[in-house]
Short mmCIF file of C-alpha atoms in Angstrom, two decimals:
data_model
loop_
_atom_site.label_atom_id
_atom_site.label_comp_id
_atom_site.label_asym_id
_atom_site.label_seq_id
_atom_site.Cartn_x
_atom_site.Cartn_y
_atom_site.Cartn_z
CA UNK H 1 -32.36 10.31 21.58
CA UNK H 2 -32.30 6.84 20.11
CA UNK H 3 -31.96 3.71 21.59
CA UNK H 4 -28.37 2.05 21.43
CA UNK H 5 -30.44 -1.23 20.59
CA UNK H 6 -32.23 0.59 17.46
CA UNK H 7 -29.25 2.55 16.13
CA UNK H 8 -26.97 -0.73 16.62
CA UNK H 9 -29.86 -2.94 14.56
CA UNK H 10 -30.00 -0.87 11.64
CA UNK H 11 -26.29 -0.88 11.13
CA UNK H 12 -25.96 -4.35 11.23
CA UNK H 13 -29.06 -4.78 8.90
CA UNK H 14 -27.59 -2.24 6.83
CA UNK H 15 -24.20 -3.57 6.71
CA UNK H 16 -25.47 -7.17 6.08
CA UNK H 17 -27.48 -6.08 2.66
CA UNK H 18 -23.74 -4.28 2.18
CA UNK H 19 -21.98 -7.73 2.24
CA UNK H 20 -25.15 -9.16 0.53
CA UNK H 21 -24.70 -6.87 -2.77
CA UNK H 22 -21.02 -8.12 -2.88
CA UNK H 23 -21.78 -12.01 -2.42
CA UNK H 24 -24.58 -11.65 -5.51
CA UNK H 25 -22.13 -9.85 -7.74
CA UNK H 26 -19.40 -12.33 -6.93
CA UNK H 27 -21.77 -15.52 -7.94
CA UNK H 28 -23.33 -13.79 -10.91
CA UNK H 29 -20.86 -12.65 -12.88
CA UNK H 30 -22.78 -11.22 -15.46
CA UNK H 31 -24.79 -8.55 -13.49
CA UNK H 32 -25.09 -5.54 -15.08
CA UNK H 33 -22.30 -6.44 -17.63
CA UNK H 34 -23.94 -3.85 -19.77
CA UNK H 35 -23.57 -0.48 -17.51
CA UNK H 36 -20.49 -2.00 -15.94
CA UNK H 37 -19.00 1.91 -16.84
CA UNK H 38 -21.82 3.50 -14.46
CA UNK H 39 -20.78 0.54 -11.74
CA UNK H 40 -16.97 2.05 -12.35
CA UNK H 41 -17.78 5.56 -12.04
CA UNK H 42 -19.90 4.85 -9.08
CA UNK H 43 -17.54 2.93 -6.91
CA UNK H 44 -14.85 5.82 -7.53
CA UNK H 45 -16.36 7.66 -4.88
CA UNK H 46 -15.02 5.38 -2.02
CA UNK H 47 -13.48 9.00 -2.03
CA UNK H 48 -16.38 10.53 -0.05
CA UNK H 49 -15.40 8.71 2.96
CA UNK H 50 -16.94 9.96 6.68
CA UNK H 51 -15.10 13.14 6.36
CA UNK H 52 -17.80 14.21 3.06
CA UNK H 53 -20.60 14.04 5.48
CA UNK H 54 -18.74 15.47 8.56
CA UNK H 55 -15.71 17.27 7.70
CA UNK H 56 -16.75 18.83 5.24
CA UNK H 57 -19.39 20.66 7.21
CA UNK H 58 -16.75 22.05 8.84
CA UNK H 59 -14.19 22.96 6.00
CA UNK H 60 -18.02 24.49 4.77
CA UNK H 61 -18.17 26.44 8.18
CA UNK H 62 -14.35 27.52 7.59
CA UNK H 63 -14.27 28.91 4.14
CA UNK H 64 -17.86 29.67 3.32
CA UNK H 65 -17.58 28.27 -0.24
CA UNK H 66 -19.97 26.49 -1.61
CA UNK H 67 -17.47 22.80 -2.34
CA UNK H 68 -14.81 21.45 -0.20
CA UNK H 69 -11.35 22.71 -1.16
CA UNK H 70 -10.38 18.76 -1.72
CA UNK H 71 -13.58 18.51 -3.94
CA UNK H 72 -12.53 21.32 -5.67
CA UNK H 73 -9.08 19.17 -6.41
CA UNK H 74 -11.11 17.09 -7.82
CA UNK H 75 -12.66 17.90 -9.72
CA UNK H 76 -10.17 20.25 -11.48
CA UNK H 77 -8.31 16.99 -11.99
CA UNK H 78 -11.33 15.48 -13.98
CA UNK H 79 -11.55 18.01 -16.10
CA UNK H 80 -7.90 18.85 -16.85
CA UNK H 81 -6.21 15.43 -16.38
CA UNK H 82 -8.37 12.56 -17.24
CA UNK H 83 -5.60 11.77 -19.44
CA UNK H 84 -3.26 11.04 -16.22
CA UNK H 85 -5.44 9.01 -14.80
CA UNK H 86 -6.42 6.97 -18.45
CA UNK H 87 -2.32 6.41 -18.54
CA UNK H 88 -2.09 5.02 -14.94
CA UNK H 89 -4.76 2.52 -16.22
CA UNK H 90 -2.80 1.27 -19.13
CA UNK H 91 0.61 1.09 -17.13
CA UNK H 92 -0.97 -0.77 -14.33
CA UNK H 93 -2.70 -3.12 -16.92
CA UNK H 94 1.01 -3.69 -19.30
CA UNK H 95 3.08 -4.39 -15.25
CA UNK H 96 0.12 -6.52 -14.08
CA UNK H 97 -0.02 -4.11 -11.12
CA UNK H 98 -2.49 -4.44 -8.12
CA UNK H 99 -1.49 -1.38 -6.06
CA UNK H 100 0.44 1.32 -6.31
CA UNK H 101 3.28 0.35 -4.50
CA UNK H 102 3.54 -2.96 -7.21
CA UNK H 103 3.39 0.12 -10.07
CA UNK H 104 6.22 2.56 -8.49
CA UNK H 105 8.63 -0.42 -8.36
CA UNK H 106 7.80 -2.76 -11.00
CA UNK H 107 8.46 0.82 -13.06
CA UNK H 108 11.58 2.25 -11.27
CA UNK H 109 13.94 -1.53 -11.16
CA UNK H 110 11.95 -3.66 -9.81
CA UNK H 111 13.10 -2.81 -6.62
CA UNK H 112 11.20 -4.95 -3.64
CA UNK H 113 13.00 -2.48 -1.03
CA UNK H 114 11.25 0.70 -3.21
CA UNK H 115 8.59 -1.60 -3.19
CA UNK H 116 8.55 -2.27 1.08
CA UNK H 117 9.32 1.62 1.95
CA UNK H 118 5.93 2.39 -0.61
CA UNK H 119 4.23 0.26 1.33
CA UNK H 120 5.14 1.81 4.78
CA UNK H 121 4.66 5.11 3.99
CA UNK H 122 1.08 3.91 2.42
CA UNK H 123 0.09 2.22 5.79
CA UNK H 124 1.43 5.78 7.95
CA UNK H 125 -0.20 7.57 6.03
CA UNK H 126 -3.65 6.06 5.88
CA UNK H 127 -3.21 4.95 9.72
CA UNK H 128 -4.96 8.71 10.35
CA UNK H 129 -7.34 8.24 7.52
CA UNK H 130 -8.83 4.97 9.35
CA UNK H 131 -8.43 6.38 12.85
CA UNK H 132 -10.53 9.45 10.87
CA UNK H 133 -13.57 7.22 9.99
CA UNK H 134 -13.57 5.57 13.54
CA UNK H 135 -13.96 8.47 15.53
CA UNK H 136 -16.63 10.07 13.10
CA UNK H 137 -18.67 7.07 13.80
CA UNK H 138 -18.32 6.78 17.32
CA UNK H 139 -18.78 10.41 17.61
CA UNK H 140 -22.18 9.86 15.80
CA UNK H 141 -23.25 6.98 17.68
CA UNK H 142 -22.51 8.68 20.60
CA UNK H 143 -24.74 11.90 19.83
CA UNK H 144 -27.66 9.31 18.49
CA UNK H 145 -27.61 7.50 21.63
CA UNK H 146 -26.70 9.97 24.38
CA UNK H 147 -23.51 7.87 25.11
CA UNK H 148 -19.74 8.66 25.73
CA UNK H 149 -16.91 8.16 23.81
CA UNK H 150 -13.31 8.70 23.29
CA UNK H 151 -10.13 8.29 25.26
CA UNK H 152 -12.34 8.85 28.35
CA UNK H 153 -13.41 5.67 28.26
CA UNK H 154 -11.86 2.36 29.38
CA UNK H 155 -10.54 0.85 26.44
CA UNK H 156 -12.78 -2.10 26.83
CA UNK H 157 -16.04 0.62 26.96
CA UNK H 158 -14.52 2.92 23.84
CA UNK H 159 -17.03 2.16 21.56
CA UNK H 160 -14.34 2.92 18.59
CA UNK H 161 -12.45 -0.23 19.29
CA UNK H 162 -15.80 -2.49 18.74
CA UNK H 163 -16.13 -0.34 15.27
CA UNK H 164 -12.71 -1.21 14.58
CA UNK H 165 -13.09 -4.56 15.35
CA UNK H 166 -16.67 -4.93 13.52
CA UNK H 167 -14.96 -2.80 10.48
CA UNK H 168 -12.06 -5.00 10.10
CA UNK H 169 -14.47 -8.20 9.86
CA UNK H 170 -16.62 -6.83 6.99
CA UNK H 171 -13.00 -5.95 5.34
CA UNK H 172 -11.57 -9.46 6.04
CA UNK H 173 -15.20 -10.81 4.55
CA UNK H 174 -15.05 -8.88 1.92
CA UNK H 175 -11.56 -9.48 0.36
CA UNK H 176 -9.93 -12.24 1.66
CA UNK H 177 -11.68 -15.30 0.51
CA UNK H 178 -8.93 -15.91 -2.37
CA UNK H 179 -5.45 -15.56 -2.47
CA UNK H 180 -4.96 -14.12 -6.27
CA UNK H 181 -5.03 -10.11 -6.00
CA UNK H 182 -4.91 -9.82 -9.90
CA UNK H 183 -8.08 -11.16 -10.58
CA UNK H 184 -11.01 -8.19 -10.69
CA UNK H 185 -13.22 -7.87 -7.43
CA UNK H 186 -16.45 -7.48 -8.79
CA UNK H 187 -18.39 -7.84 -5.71
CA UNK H 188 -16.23 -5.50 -4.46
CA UNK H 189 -16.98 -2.85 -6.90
CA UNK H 190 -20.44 -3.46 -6.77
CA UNK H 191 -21.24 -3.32 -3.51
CA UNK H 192 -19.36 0.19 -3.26
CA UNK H 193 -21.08 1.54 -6.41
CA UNK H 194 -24.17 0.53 -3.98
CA UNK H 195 -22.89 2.10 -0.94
CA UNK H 196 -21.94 5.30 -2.60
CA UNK H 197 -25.47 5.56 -3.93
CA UNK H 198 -26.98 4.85 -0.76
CA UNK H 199 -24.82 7.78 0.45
CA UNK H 200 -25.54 10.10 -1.93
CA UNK H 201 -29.01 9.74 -1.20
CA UNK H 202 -28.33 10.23 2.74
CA UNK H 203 -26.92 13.24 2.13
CA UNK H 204 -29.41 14.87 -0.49
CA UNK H 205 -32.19 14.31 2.01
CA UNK H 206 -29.84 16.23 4.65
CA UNK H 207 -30.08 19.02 2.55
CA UNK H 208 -33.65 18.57 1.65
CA UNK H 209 -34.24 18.70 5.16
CA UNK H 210 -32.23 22.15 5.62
CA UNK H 211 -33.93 23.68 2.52
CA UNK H 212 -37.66 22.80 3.43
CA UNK H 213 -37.16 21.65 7.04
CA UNK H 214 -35.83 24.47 8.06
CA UNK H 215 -37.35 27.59 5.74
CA UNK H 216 -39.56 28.54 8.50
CA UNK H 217 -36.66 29.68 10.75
CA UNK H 218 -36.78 33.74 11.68
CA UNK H 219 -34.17 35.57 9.42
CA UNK H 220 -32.28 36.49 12.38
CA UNK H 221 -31.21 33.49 13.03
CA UNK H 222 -28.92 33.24 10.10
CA UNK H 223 -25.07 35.01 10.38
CA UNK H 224 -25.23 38.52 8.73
CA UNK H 225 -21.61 37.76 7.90
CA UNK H 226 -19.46 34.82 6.77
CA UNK H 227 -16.79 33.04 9.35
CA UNK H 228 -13.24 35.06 9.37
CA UNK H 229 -11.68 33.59 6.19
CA UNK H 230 -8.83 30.77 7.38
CA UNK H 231 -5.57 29.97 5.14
CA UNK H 232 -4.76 26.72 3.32
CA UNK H 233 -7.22 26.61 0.67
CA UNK H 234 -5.26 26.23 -1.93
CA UNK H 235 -3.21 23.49 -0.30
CA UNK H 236 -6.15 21.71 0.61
CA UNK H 237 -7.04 22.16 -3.82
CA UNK H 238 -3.77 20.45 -4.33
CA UNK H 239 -4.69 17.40 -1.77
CA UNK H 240 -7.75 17.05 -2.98
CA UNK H 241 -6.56 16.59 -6.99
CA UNK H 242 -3.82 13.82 -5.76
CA UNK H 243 -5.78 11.92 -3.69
CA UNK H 244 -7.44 10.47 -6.70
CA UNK H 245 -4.38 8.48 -7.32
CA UNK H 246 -2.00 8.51 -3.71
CA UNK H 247 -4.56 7.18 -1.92
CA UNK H 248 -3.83 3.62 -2.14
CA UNK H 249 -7.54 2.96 -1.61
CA UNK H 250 -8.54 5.23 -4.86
CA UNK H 251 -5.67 3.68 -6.61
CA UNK H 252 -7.11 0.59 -6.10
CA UNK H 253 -10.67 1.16 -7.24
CA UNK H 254 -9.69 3.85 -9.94
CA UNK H 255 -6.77 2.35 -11.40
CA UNK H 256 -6.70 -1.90 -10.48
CA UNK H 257 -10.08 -2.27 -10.81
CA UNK H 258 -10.47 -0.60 -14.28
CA UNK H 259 -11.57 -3.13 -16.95
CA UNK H 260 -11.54 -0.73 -19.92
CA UNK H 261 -10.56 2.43 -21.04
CA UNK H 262 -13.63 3.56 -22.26
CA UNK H 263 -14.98 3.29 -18.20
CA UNK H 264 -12.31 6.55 -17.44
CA UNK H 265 -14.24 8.45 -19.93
CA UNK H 266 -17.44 7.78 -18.31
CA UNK H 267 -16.28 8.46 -14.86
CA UNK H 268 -14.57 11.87 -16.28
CA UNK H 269 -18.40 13.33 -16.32
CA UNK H 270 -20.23 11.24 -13.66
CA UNK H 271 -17.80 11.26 -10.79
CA UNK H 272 -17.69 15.00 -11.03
CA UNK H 273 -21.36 15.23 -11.05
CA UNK H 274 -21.59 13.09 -8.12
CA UNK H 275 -19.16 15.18 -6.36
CA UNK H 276 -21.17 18.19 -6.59
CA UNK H 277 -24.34 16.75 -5.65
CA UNK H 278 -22.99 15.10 -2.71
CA UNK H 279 -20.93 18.54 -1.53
CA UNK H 280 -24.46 20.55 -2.19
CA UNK H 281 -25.71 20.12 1.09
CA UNK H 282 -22.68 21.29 3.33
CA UNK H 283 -22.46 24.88 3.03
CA UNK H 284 -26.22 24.95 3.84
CA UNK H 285 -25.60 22.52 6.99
CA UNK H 286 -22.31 24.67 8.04
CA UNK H 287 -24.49 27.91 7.96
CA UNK H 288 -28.13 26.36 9.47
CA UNK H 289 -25.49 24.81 12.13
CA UNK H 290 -23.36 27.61 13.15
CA UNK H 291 -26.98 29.41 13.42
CA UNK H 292 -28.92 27.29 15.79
CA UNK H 293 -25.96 25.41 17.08
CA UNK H 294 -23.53 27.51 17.20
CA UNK H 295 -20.74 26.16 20.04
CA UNK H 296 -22.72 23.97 21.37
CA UNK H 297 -21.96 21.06 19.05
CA UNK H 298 -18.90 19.97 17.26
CA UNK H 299 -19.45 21.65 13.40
CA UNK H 300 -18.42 17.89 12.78
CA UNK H 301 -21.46 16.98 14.15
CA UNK H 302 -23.98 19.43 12.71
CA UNK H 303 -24.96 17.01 10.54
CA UNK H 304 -26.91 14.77 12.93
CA UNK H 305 -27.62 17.45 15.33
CA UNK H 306 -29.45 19.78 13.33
CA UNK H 307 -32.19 17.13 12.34
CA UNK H 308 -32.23 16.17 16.18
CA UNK H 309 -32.52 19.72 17.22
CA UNK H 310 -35.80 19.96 15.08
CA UNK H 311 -37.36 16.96 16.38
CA UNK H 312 -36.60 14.78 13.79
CA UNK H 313 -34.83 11.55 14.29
CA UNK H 314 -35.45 9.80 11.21
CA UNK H 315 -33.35 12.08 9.18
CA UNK H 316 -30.71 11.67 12.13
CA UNK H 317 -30.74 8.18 12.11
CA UNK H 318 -30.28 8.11 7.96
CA UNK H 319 -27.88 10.45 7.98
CA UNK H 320 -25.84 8.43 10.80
CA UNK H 321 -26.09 5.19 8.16
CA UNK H 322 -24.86 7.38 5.15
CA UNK H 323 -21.62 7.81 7.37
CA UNK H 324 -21.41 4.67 8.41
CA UNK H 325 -21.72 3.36 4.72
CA UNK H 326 -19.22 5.83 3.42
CA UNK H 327 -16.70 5.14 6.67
CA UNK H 328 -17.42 1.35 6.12
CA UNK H 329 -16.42 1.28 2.23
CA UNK H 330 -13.23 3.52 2.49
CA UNK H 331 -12.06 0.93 5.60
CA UNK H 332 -12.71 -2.03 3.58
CA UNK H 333 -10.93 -0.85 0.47
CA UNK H 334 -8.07 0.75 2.39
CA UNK H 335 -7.10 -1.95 4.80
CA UNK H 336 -7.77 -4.82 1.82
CA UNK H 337 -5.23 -2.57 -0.07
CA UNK H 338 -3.01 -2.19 2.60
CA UNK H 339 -2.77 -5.84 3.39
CA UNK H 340 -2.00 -6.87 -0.17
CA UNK H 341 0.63 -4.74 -0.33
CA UNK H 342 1.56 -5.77 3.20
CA UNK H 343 1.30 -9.40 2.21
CA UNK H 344 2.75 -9.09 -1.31
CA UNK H 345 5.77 -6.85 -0.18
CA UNK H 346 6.54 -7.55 3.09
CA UNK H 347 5.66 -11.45 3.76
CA UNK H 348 5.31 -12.60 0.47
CA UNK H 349 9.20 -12.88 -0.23
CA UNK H 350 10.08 -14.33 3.10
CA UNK H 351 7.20 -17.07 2.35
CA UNK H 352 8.83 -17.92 -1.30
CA UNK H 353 11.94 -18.07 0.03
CA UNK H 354 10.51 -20.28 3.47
CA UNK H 355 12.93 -18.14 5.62
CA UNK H 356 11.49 -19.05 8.43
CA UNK H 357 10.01 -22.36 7.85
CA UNK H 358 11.78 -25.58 6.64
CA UNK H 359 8.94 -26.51 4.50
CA UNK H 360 10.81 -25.80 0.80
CA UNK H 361 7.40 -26.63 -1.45
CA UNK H 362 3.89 -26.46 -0.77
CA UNK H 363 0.79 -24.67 -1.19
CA UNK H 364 1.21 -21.00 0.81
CA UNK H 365 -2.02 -19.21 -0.27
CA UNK H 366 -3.08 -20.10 3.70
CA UNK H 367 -0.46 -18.50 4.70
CA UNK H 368 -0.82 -15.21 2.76
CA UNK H 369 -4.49 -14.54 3.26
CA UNK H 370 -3.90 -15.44 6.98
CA UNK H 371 -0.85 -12.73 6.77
CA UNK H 372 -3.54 -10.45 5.30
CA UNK H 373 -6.42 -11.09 7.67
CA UNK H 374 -3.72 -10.21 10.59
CA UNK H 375 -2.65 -7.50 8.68
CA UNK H 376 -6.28 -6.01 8.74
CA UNK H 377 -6.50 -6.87 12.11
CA UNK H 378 -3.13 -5.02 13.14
CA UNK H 379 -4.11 -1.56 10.99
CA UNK H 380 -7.43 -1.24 12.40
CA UNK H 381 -6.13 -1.32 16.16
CA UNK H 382 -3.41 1.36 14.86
CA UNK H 383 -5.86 3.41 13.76
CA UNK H 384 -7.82 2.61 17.05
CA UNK H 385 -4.95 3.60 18.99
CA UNK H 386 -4.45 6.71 16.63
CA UNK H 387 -7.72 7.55 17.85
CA UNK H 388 -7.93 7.63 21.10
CA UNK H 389 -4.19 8.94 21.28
CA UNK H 390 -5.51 12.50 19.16
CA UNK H 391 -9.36 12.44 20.89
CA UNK H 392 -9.08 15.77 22.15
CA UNK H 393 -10.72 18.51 19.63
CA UNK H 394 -9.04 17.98 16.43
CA UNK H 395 -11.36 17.99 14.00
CA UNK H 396 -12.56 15.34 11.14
CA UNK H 397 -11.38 17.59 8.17
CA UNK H 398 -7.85 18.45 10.01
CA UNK H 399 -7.52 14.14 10.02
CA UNK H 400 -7.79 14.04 6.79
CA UNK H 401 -5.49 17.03 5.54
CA UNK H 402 -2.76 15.05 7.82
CA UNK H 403 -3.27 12.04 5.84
CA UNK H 404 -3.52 13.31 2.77
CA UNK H 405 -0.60 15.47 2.92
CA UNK H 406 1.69 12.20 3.99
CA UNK H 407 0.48 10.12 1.20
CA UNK H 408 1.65 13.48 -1.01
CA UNK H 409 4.93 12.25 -0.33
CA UNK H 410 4.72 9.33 -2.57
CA UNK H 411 3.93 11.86 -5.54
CA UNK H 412 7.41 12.35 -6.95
CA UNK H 413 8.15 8.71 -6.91
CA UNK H 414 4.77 8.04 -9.07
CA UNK H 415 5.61 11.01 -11.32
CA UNK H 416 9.03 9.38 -12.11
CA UNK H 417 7.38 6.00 -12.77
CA UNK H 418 4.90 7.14 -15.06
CA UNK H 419 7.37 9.77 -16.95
CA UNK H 420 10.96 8.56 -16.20
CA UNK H 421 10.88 5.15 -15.45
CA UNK H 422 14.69 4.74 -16.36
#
């Protein structure tokens, strides 16, 4: 096992060069202005949060098939309806949107109660989706480090609620230095191009490590048969193809953050390739896992295990960043979406009007990014409490189907703004 002091300084150092990449794009404007469109298509997979490099394993273990049933989604979208997502771009671009809830009602009336129950449903939904990338982390810290976790634990000892806590500074660092939300985050989209690299690369030398590390193992030790098929694949297909645009997260980086057209049309080939290569490594990790594992460990957790099991905690240890990193970028994109459209559609017109304040003029950007800072503050302990209220054995990738399928609510309401917006 590792020490708590070794794990703990590489995730700070590794979260600081995070924050780093986003403060150099933000005071050099020009950085890579040229492959901007590789930046784009790069960022898009915020997607692979904590549940690619744990849940997956599992859906892996589940199905036997070689991608996720989300990834599958997908990537079907990509291929068959780039042209949804190039249309959401230029709608969101004419209404001057910045989330998805701003696009549904600026579309159907603009209607700021349509605009207030998007917004809720949006912050339900991704409640699980947070409390999702909290417990995979503390779940991996804890294996790393030999430690407990979970509901267990005193509050003040669940080592989720520090996460949380550390989580919701990086997001308040990240995107709540100015008040505008129209204005395009580059450092933002920079530093989760960066992260999503960094995570690809995690999870290529996982597999690397199960194809060569692991070639040596007796034949016996791998399942004559596959796992007893399970239902909801196809379900799970559908999920995965809206997520691209219900998650308010993916909305964000997909849709707000798209500078040109041309950028979709890169990302329609390169996000699916990254996809694959990312999803490459699980079936391989589900079967090496249920192998040598077996019971023993959560399939969530096969991941850090197997390298551990071998001897090897260097390979642990990256593989516990690459989840960090991906859990870290979907939390700071989600809750800095969430509070905008907290802030914008929620606070916002009680602060025009001064409802509850006698001050009639006046500068109020204080008062909205201090709105969105609590916001962050007040979705992260949610999701904490989410956590430690569903610890028991739920797994990662049954998290993530909740979430998803609540955010599927919002899909009619989207397809009538796009289509029928009369």
């Amino acid at each position: 096992m590792l020490s708590v002091a070794v794990v703990v300084a590489a995730a700070v150092l590794w979260l600081g060069l995070l924050f780093g990449t986003a403060l150099y794009a933000e005071r050099r404007p020009g950085v890579l202005a040229g492959h901007w469109r590789h930046v784009y298509a790069l960022s898009l997979a915020v997607y692979c949060t904590s549940w690619t490099f744990f849940g997956t394993v599992t859906q892996a273990a589940r199905y036997d098939w070689p991608l996720p049933p989300t990834f599958v989604g997908t990537l079907l979208l990509y291929a068959l309806g780039a042209g949804l997502m190039l249309q959401l771009v230029k709608l969101a671009r004419a209404s001057n949107a910045t989330s998805i809830a701003d696009l549904i009602a600026t579309r159907l009336g603009k209607d700021a109660w349509l605009a207030a129950g998007v917004t809720l449903i949006a912050v339900l939904g991704l409640i699980p989706y947070v409390a999702l990338q909290l417990k995979a982390v503390s779940m991996s810290f804890a294996l790393l480090t030999d430690s407990q976790a979970g509901a267990d634990q005193p509050p003040w000892r669940d080592s989720s609620l520090y996460v949380a806590l550390v989580m919701g500074l990086f997001a308040m660092l990240f995107g709540t230095r100015r008040a505008s939300a129209a204005e395009h985050n580059r450092g933002l989209v920079l530093a989760m191009a960066f992260e999503s690299l960094f995570k690809l690369v995690a999870m290529l030398a996982l597999g690397a490590f199960v194809w060569f590390g692991l070639e040596s193992l007796p034949a016996a030790t791998v399942p004559a048969t596959p796992l007893e098929p399970v239902g909801g694949f196809a379900p799970l297909v559908l999920l995965g193809a809206l997520a691209m645009f219900i998650l308010p997260h993916q909305f964000h980086v997909a849709v707000v953050e798209c500078r040109d057209d041309r950028d979709v049309r890169t990302a329609r080939w390169q996000f699916p390739l990254y996809l694959t290569l990312i999803a490459l490594p699980a079936l391989p990790l589900a079967r090496a896992g249920t192998a040598l594992l077996g019971d023993s460990v959560p399939s969530d957790m096969y991941a850090l295990a197997l390298p551990f099991s071998q001897g090897n905690s260097g390979i642990a240890l990256f593989a516990f960043l690459g989840g960090l990193s991906a859990a870290t970028g979907m939390v700071v994109v989600s809750t800095l979406t969430l509070s905008l459209m907290i802030g914008n559609h929620w606070f916002a017109p009680g602060l025009l009007r001064s409802a509850w304040s006698g001050d009639k003029g006046g500068d109020r950007r204080g008062d909205l990014l201090l709105l969105r800072r609590v916001g962050i503050l007040v979705i992260m302990l949610l999701a904490w409490a989410y956590s430690r209220l569903n610890s028991g054995g739920e797994a990662l990738a049954d998290i993530g189907a909740v979430s998803f399928s609540a955010l599927a609510t919002l899909v009619p309401a989207l397809g009538f703004a796009v289509w029928r917006p009369q």
